[in-house]
Short mmCIF file of C-alpha atoms in Angstrom, two decimals:
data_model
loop_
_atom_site.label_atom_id
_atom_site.label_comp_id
_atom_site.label_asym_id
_atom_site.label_seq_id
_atom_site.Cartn_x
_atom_site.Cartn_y
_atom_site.Cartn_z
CA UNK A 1 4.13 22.47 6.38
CA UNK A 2 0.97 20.80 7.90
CA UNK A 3 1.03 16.67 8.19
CA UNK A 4 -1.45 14.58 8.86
CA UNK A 5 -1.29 11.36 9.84
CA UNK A 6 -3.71 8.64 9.74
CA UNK A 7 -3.54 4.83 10.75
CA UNK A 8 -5.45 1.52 10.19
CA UNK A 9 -5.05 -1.70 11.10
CA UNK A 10 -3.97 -5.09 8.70
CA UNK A 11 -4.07 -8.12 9.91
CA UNK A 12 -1.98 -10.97 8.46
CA UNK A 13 -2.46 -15.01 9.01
CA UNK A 14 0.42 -15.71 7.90
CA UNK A 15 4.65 -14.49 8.57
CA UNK A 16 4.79 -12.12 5.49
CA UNK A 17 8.03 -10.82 4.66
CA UNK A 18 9.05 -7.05 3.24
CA UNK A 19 11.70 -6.06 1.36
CA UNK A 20 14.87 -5.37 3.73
CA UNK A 21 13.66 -7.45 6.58
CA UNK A 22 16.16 -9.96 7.77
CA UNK A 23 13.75 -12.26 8.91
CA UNK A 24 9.75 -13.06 8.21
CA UNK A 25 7.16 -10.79 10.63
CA UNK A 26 4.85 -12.96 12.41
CA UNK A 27 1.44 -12.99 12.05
CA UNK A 28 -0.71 -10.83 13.33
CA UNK A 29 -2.61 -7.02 13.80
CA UNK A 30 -0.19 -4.44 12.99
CA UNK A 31 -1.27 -0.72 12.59
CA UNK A 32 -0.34 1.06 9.51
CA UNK A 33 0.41 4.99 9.33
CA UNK A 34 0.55 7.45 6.89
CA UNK A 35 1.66 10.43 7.02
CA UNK A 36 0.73 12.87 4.52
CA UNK A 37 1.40 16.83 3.91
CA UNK A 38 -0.63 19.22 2.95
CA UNK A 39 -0.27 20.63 -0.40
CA UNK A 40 -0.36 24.43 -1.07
CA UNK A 41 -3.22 25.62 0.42
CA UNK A 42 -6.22 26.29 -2.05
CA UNK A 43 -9.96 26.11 -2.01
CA UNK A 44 -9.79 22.52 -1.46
CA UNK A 45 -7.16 20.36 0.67
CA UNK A 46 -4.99 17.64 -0.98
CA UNK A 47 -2.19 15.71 0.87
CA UNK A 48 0.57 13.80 -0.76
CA UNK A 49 1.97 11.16 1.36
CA UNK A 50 5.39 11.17 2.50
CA UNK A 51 5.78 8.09 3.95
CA UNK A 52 4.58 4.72 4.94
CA UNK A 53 5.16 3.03 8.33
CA UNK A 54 4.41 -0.51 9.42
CA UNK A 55 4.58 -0.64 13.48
CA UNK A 56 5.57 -3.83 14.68
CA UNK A 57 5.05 -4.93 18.52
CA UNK A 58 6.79 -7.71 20.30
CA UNK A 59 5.79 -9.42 23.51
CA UNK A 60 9.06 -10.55 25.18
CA UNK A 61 8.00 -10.08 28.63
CA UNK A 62 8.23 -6.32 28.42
CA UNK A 63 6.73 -4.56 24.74
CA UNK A 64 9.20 -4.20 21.81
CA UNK A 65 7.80 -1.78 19.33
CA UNK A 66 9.80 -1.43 16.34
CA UNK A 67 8.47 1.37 13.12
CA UNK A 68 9.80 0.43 9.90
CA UNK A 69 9.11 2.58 7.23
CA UNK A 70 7.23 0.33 3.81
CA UNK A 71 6.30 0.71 0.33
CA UNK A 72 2.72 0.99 0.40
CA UNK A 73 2.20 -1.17 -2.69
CA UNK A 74 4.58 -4.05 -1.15
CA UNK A 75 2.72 -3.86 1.55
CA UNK A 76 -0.91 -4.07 -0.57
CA UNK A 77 0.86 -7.17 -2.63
CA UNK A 78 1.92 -8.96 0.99
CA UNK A 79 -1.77 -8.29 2.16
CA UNK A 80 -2.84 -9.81 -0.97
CA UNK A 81 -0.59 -12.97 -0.55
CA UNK A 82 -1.76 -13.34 2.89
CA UNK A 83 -5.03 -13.75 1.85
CA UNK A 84 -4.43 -16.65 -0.87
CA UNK A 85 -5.74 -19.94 0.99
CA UNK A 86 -2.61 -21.66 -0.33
CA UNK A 87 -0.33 -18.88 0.79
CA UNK A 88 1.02 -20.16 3.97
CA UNK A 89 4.81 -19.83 3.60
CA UNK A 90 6.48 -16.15 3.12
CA UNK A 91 7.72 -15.87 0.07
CA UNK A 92 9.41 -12.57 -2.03
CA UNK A 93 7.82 -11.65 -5.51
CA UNK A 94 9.57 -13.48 -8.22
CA UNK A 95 8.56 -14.33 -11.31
CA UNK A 96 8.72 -17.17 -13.85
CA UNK A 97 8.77 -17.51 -17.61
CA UNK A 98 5.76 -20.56 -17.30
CA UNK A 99 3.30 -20.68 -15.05
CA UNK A 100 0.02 -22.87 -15.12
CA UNK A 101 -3.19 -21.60 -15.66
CA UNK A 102 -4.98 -21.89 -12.19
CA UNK A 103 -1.70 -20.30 -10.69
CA UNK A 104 -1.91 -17.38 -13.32
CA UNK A 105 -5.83 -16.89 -12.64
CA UNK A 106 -4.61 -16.81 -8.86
CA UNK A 107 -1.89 -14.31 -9.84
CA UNK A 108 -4.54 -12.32 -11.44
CA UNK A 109 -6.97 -12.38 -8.36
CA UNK A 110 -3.89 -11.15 -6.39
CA UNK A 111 -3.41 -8.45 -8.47
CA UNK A 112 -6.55 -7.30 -8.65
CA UNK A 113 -6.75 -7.90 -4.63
CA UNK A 114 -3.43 -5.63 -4.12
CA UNK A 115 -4.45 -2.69 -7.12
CA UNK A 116 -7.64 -2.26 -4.77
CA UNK A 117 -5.48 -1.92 -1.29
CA UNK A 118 -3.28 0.49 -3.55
CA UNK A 119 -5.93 2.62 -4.40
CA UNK A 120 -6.93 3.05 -1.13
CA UNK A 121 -3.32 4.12 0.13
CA UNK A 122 -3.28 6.34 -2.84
CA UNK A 123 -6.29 7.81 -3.01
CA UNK A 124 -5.64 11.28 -2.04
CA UNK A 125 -2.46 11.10 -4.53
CA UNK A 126 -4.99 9.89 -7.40
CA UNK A 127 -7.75 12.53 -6.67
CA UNK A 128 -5.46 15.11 -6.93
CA UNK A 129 -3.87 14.11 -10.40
CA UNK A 130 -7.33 13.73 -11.54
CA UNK A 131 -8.51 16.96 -10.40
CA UNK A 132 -4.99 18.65 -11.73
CA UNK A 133 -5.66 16.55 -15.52
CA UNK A 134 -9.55 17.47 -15.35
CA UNK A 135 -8.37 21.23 -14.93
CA UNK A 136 -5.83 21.07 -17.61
CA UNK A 137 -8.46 19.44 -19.98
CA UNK A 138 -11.11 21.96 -18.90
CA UNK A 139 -8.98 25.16 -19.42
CA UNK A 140 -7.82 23.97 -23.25
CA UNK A 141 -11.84 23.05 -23.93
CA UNK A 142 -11.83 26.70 -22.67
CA UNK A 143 -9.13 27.96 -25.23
CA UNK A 144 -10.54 26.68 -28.11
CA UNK A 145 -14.36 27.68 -28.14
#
């Protein structure tokens, strides 16, 4: 099985919090890796990721790193929080049967904000499934002519 791993770096102004943290991360520059593995080889390479990790570095005196392993779209929707203006306290999704129209347009801007950052943590996923559906529709084009 080949991996590959690749990293890049998010930077938060605000303490975000993930699912299964006890407390809120400060903010800050972490680095984000992904590890993907290749698929069965063929005339073209395609990865599927296996997993998500968020490394977190302390300065205490001496350097605490700590890896804990994310949801890539949790992580897109916190990066999209983080960038509200009037974001500034971590908060968990939740949702709510009302909600006002300017908050809904900003829900709506965060959405769109976190379906681009998952696109780009998917991407390899996505081109494959399109490739794999193109091939699928080209071979029963094929079949019937």
């Amino acid at each position: 099985m080949t991996v590959r791993t690749t990293s890049k770096m998010v930077t938060f102004t605000h303490p975000f919090i993930l699912s299964g943290a006890i407390e809120a991360y400060p903010a800050g520059t972490y680095t984000v890796e992904t590890d993907e593995e290749l698929l069965q080889p063929s005339s073209f390479p395609a990865y599927r990721r296996i997993a998500t990790l968020l490394r977190l570095e302390r300065n205490t005196g001496t350097v605490l790193t700590q890896i804990v392993e994310t949801n890539p779209v949790e992580l897109a929707a916190a990066l999209a929080r983080d960038a509200r203006p009037d974001e500034t306290v971590p908060q968990r999704a939740h949702s709510e049967a009302v909600v006002s129209r300017k908050r809904a347009r900003g829900r709506m801007d965060s959405f769109r904000e976190g379906w681009k950052d998952w696109v780009t943590f998917n991407a390899t996923d996505l081109t494959w499934i399109a490739l794999v559906i193109g091939g699928v529709l080209f071979t029963t084009l094929l079949m019937r002519g």
